[in-house]
PDB file of C-alpha atoms in Angstrom:
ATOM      1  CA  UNK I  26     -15.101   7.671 -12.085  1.00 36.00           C
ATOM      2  CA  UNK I  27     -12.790   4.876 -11.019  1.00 37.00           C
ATOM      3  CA  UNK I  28     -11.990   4.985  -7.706  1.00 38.00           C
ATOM      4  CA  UNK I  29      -7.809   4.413  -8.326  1.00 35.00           C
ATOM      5  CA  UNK I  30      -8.208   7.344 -11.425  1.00 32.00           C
ATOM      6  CA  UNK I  31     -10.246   9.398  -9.146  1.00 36.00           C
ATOM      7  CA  UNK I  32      -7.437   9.117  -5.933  1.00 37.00           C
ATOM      8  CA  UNK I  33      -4.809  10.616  -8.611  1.00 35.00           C
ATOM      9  CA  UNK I  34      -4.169  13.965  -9.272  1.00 40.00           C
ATOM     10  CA  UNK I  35      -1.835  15.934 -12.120  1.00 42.00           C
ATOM     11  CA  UNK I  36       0.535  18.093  -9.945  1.00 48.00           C
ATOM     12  CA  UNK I  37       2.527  21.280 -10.758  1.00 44.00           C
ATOM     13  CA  UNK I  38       5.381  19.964 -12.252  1.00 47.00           C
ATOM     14  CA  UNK I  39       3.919  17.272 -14.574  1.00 48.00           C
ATOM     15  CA  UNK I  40       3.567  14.156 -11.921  1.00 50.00           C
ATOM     16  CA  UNK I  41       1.059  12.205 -10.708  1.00 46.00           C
ATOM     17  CA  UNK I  42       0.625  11.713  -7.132  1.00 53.00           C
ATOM     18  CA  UNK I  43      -2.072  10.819  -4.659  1.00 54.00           C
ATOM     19  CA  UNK I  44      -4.570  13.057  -4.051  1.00 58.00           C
ATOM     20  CA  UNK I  45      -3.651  15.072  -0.709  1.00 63.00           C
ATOM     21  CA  UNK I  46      -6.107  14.870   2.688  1.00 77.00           C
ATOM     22  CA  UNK I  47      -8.298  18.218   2.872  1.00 89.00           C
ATOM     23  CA  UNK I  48      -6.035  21.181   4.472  1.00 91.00           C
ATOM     24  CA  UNK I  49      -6.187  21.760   7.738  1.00 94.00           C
ATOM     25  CA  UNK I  50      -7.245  25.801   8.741  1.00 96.00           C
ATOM     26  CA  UNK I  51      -4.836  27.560  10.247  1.00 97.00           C
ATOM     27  CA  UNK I  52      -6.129  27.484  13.412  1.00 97.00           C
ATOM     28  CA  UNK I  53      -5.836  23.178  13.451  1.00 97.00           C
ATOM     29  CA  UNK I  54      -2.208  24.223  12.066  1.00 97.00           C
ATOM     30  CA  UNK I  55      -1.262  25.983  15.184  1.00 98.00           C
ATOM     31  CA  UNK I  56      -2.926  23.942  17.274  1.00 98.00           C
ATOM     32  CA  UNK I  57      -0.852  20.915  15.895  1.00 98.00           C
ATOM     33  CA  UNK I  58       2.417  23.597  16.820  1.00 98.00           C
ATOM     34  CA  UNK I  59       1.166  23.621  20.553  1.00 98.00           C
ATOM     35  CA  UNK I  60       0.972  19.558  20.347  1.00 98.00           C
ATOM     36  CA  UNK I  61       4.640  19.455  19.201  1.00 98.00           C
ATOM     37  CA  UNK I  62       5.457  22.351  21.939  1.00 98.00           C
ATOM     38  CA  UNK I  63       4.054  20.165  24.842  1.00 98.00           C
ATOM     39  CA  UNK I  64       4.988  16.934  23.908  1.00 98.00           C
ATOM     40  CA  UNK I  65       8.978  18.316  23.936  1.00 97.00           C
ATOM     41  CA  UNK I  66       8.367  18.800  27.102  1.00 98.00           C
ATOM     42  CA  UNK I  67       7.413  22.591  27.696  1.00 98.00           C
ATOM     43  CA  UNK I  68       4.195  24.572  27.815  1.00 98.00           C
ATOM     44  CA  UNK I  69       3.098  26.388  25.119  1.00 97.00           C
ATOM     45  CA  UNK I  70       0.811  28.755  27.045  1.00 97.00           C
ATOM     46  CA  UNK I  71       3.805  29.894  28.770  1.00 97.00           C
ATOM     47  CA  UNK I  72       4.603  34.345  27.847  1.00 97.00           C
ATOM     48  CA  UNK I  73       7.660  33.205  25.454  1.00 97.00           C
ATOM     49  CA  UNK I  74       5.934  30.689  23.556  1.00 98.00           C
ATOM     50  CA  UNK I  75       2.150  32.254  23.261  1.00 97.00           C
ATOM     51  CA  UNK I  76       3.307  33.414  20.137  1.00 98.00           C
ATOM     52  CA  UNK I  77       5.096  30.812  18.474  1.00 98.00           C
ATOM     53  CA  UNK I  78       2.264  28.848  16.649  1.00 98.00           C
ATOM     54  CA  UNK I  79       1.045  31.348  14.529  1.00 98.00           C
ATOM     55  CA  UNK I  80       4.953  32.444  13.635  1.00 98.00           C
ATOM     56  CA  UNK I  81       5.744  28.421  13.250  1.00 98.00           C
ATOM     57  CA  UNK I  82       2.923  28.619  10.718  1.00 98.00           C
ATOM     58  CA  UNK I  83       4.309  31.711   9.086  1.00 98.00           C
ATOM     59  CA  UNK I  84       6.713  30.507   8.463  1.00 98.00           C
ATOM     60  CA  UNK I  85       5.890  27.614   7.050  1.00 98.00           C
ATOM     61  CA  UNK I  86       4.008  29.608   4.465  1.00 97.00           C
ATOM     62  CA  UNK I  87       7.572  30.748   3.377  1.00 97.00           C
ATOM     63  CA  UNK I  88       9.027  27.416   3.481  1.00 97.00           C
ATOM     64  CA  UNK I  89       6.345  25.591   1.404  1.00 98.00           C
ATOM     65  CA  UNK I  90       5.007  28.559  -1.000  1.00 97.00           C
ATOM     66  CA  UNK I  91       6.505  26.120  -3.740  1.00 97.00           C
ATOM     67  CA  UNK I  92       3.450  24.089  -3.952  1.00 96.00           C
ATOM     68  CA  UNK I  93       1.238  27.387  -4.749  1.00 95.00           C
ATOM     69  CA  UNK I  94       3.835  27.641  -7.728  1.00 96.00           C
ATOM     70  CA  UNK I  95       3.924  26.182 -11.464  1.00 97.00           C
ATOM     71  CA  UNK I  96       7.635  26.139 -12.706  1.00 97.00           C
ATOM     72  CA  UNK I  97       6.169  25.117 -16.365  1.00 96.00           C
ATOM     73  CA  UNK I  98       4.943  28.544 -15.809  1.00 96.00           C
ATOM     74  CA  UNK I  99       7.448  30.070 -15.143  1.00 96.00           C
ATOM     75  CA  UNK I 100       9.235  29.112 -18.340  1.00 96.00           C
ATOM     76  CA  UNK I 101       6.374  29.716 -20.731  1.00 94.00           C
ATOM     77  CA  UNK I 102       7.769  33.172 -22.144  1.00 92.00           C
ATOM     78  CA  UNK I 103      10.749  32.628 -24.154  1.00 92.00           C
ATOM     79  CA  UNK I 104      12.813  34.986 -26.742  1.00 90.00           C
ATOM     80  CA  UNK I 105      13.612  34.040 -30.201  1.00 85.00           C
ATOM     81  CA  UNK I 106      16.121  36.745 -31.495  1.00 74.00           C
ATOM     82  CA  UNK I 107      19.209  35.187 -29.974  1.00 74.00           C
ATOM     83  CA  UNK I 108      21.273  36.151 -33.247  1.00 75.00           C
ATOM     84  CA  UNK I 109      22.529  32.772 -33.959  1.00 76.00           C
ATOM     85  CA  UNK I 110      23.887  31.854 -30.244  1.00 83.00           C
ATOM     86  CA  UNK I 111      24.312  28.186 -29.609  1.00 83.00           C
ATOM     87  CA  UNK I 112      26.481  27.874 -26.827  1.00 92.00           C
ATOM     88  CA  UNK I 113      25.665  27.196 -22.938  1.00 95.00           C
ATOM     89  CA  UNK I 114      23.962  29.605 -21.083  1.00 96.00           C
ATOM     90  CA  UNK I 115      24.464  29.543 -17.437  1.00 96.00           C
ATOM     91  CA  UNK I 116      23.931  30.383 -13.965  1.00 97.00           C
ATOM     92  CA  UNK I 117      26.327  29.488 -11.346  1.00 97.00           C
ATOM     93  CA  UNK I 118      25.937  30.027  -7.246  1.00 97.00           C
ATOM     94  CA  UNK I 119      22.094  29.858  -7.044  1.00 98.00           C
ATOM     95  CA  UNK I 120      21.413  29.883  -3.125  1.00 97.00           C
ATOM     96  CA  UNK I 121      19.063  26.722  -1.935  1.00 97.00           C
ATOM     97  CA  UNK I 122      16.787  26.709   1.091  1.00 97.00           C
ATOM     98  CA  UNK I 123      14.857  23.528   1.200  1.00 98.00           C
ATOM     99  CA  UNK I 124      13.662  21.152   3.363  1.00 98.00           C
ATOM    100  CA  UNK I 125      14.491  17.301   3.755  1.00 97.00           C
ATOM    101  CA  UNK I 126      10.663  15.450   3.274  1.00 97.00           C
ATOM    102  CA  UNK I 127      11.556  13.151   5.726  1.00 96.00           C
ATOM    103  CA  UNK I 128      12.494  15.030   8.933  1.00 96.00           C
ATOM    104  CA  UNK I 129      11.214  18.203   7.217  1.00 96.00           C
ATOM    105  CA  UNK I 130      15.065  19.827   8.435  1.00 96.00           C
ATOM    106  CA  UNK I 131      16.237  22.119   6.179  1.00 97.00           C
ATOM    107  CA  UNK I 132      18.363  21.572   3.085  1.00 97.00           C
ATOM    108  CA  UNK I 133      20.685  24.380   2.219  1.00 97.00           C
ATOM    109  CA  UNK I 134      23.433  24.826  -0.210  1.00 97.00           C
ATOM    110  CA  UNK I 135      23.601  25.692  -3.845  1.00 98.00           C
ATOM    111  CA  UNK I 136      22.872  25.154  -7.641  1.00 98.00           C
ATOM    112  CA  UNK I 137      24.274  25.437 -10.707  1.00 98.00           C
ATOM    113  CA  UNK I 138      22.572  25.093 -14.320  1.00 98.00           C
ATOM    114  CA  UNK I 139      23.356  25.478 -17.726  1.00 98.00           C
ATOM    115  CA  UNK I 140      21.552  24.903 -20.899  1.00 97.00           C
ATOM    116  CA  UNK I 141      22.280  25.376 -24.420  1.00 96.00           C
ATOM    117  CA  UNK I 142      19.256  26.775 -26.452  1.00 93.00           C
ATOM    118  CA  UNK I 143      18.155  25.852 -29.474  1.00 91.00           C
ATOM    119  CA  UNK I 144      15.290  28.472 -31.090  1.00 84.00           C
ATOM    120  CA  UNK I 145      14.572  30.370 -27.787  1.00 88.00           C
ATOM    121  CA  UNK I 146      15.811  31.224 -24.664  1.00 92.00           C
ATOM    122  CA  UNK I 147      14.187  32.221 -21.663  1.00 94.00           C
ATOM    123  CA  UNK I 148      14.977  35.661 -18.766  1.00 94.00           C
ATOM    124  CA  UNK I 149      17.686  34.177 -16.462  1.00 93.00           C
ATOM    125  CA  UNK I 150      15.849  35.022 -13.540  1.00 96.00           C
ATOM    126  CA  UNK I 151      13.128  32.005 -14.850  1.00 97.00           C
ATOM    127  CA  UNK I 152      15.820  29.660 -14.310  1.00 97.00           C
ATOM    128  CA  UNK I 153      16.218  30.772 -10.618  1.00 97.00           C
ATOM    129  CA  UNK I 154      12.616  31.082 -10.255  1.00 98.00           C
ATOM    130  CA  UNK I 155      12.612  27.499 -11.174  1.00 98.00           C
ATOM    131  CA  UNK I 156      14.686  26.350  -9.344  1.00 98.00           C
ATOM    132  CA  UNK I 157      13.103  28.055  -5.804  1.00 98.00           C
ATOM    133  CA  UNK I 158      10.088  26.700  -6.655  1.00 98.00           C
ATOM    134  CA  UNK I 159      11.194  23.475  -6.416  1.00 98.00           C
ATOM    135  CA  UNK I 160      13.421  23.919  -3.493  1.00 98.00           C
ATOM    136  CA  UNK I 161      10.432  25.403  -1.694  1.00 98.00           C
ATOM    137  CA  UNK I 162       8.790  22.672  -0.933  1.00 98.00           C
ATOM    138  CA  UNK I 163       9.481  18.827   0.841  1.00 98.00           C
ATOM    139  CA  UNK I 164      12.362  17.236  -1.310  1.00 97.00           C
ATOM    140  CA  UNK I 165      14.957  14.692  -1.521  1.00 97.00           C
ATOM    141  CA  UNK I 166      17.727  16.412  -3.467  1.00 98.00           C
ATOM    142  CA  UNK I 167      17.728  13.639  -6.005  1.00 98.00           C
ATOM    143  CA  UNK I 168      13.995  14.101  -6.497  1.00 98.00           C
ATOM    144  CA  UNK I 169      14.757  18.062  -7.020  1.00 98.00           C
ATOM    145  CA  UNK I 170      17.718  17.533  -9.275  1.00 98.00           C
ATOM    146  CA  UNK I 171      15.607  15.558 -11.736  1.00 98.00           C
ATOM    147  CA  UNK I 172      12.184  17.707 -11.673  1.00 98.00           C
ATOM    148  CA  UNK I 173      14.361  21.131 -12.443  1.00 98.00           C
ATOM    149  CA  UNK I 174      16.276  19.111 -15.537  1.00 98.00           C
ATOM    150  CA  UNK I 175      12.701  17.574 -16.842  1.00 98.00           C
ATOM    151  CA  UNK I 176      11.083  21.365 -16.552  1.00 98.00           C
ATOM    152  CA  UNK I 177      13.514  22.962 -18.453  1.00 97.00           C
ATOM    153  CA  UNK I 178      13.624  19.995 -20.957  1.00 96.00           C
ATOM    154  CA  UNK I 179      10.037  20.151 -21.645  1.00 96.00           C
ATOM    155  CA  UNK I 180       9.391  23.769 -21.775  1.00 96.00           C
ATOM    156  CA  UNK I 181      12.613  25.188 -23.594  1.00 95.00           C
ATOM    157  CA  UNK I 182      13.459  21.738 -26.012  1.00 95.00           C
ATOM    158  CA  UNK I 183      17.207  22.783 -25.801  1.00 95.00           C
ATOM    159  CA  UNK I 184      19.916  20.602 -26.835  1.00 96.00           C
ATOM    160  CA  UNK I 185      21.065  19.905 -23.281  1.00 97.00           C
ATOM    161  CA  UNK I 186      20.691  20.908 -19.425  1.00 98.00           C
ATOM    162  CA  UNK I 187      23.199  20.547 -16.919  1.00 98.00           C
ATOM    163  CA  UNK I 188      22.531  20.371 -13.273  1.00 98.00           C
ATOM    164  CA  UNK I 189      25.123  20.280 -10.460  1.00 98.00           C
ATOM    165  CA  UNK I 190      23.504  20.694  -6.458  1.00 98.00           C
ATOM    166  CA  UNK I 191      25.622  20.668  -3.708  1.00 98.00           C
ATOM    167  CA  UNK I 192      23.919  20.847  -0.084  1.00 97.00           C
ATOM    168  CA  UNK I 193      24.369  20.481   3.418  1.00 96.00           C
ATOM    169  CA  UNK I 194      21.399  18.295   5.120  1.00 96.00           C
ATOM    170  CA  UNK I 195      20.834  19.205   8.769  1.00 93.00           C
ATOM    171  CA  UNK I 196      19.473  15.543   9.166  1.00 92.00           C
ATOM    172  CA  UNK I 197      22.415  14.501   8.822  1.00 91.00           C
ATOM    173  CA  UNK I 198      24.703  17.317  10.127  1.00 89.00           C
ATOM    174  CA  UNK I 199      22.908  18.393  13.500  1.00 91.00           C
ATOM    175  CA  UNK I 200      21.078  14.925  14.099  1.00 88.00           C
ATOM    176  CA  UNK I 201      21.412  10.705  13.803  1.00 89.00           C
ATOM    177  CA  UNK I 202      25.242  11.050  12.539  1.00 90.00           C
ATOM    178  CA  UNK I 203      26.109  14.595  13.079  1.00 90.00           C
ATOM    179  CA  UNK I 204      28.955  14.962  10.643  1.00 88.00           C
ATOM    180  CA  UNK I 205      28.847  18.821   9.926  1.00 88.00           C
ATOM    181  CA  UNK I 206      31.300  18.775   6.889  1.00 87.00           C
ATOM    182  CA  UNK I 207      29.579  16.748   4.701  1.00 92.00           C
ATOM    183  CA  UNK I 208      28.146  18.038   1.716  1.00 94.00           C
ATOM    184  CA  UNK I 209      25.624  15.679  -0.780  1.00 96.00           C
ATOM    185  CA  UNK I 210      26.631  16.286  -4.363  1.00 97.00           C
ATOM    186  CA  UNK I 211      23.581  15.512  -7.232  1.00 98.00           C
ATOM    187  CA  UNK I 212      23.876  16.364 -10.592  1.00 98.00           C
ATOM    188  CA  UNK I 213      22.429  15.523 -13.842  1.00 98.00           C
ATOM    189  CA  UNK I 214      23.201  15.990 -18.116  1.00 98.00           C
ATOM    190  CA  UNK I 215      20.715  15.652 -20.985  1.00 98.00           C
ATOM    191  CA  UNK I 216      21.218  15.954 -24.501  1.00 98.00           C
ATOM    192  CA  UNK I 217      25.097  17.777 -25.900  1.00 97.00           C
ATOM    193  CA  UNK I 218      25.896  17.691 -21.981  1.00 98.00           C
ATOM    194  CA  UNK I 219      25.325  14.089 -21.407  1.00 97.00           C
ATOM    195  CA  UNK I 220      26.905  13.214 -25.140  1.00 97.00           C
ATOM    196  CA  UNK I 221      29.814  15.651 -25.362  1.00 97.00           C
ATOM    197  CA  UNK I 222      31.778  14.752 -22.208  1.00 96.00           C
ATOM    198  CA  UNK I 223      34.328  18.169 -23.349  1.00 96.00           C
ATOM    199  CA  UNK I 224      31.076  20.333 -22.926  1.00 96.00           C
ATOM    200  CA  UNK I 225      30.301  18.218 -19.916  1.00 96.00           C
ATOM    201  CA  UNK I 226      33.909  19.298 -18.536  1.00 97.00           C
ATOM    202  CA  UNK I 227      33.727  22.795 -19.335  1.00 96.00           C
ATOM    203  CA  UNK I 228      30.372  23.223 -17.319  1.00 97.00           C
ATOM    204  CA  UNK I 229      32.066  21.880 -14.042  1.00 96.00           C
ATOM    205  CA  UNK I 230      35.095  24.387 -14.848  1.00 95.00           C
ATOM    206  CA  UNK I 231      32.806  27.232 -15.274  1.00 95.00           C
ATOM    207  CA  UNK I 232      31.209  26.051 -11.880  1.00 94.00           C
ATOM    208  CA  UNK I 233      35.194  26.254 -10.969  1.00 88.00           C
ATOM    209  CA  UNK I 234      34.950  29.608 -12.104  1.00 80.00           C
ATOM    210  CA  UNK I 235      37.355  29.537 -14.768  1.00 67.00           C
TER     211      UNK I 235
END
């Protein structure tokens, strides 16, 4: 196989990125958390921290379970009977938990989506299922704004998503700058959404909440 085919691999959510080094056990894992512990300057075989490498890993399986995910999946059993309805469907206030990819800090803040359907819809939770998925793993939130719009796009064909993601970024808020206050604001319209700039408006009044 060529050797630039054979470095590429099909990922999760439809991309193609290089292929990742072999994962480390959990024991290297832990052993990398002592590194870190040591080289800030205290002793990680010291009573309070014996512990903390195999929680730091923990938890990192929480942060991270993302990339055991397919959000295509996640979207793959729709409904039909909708009776005729053609109008948005959304979900407003979606909590995020992410982390930034490059200080791996954590991203928090929330989401709102809306999509009109077309022949099918899909369980509301999906969308939120989505939508973690994606947030549980290392992100820019541009990079996550786009890959929740292109899932839905592909796997429901509706006439239009909307995306709006508001989120603090404690690289910026408790590091480098520190301004605590400010919030980064992606968002992103396909289809009626991006077209129909009244539709457009009434999605960021329902965000409003009215």
């Amino acid at each position: 196989m060529n050797a630039a085919v054979d470095g590429l691999r099909s990922t999760l959510d439809g991309t193609t990125r290089p292929s990742p080094l072999k994962k480390p056990s959990r024991e290297e894992a832990e052993a990398a958390v002592r590194t870190l512990i040591a080289w800030a300057g205290d002793d990680p075989s010291r009573e309070g921290l014996l512990d903390t490498p195999g929680r730091v890993v923990r938890a990192y399986e929480e942060f991270f379970e993302g990339y055991k995910e397919d959000p295509y999946k996640e979207l793959t059993r729709t409904f039909e009977e909708v009776e005729g309805y053609n109008d948005m469907v959304m979900l407003r206030d979606i909590a995020i938990e992410s982390h930034c990819e490059h200080h791996m800090v954590a991203i928090l803040g929330k989401a709102h989506i809306a999509y009109v359907p077309t022949s099918k819809v899909v369980g509301i939770s999906k969308l939120a299922r989505v939508i973690e998925i994606f947030s549980k793993r290392l992100q820019t939130q541009e990079t996550m704004t786009a890959q929740i719009v292109d899932t839905i796009n592909r796997a429901l064909e509706p006439a239009g998503v909307a995306i709006l993601i508001e989120a603090k970024h404690q690289c910026m808020t408790t590091r480098g700058v520190k301004k605590p206050d400010v919030a980064t604001i992606t968002s992103q319209f396909t289809g009626v959404f991006r077209d129909d700039p009244r539709l457009e408006a009434r999605f960021m009044q329902m965000i409003r909440g009215y």
